CSV table of C-alpha atoms in Angstrom, one decimal:
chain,number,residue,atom,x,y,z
A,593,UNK,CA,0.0,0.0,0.0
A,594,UNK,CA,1.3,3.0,-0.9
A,595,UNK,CA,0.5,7.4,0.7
A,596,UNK,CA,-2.4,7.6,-1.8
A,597,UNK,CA,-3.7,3.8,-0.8
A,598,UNK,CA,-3.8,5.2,3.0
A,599,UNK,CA,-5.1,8.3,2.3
A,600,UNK,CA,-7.8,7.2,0.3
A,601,UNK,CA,-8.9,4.9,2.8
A,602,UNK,CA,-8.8,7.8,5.1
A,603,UNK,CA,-11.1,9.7,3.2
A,604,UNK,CA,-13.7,7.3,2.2
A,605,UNK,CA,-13.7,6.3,6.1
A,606,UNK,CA,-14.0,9.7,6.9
A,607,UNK,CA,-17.0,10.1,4.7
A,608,UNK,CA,-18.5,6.5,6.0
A,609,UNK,CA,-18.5,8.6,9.4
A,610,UNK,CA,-20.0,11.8,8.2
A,611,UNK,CA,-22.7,9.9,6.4
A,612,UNK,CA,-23.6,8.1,9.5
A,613,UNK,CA,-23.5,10.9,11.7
A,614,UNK,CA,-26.1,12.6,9.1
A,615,UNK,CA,-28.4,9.0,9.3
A,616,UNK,CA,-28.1,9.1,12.7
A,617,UNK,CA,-29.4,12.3,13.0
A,618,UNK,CA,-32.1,12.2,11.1
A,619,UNK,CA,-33.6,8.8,12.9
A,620,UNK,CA,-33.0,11.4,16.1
A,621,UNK,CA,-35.2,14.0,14.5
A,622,UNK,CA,-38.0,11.3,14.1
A,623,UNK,CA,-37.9,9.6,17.3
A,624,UNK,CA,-38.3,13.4,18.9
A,625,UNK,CA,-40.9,14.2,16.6
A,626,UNK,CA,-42.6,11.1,17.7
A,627,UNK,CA,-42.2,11.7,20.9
A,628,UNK,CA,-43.8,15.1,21.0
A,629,UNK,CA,-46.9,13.1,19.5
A,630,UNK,CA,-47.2,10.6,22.0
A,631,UNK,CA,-47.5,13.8,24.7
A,632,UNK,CA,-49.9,15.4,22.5
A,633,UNK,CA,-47.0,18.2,21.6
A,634,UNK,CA,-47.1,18.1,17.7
A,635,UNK,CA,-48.5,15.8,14.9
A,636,UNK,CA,-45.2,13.7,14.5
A,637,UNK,CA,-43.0,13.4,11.7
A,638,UNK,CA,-44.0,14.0,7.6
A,639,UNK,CA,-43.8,11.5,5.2
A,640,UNK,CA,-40.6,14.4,4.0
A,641,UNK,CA,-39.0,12.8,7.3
A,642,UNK,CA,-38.7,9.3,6.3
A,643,UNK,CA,-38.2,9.7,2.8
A,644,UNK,CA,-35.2,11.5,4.3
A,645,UNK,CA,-34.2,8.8,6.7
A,646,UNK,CA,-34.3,6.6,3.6
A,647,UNK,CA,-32.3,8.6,1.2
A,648,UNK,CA,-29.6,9.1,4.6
A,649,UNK,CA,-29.9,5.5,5.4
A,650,UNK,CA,-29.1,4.5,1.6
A,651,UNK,CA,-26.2,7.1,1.5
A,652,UNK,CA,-24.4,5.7,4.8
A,653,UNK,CA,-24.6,2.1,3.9
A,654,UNK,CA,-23.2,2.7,0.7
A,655,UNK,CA,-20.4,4.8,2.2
A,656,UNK,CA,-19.9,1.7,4.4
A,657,UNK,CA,-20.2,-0.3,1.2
A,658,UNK,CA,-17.5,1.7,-0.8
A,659,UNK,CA,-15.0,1.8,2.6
A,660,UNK,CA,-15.4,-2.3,3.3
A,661,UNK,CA,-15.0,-3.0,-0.8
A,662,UNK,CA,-11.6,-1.1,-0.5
A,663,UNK,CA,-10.2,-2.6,2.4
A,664,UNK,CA,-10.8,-5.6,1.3
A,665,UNK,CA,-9.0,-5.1,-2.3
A,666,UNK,CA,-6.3,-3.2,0.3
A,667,UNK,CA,-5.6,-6.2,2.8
A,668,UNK,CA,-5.6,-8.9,-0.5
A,669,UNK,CA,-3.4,-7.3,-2.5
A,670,UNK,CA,-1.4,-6.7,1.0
A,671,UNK,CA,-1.6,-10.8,1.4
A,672,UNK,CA,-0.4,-11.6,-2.0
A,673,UNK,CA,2.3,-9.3,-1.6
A,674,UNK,CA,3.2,-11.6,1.2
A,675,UNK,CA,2.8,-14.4,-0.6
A,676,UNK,CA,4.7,-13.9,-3.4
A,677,UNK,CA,7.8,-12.3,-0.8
A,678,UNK,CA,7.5,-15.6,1.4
């Protein structure tokens, strides 16, 4: 693995994060909204709110995706480096 391997992986970890962060936030948003409902404080969350969780959810797992995929081409061609040095 070479400085642009690493940093790569750095970034597309980074973003896996962010992404997260952003899904997590949103299922936040719902389960206050929710919340407020079931005490009679607002009329809960808009069909706008899930279809956000969705597009959030879709966008973090595939972050997660994209991350796992290039580890994973990372670590083999680290083992048949190995390989081929053994």
């Amino acid at each position: 693995m070479n400085a642009l391997d690493l940093l790569n992986l750095d970034v597309l970890l980074a973003r896996s994060v962010l992404l997260r962060a952003d899904y997590v936030q949103v299922q936040r948003r719902i389960r206050d909204s929710l919340s407020r409902r079931n005490r009679d404080l607002g009329s809960g969350p808009a069909d706008e709110d899930f279809d956000e969780l969705i597009h959030a959810m879709s966008r973090s797992l595939s972050a997660d995706a994209r991350y796992l995929c290039t580890l994973s081409f990372a670590v083999r061609g680290i083992i048949e480096r190995a390989k081929a040095t053994a």
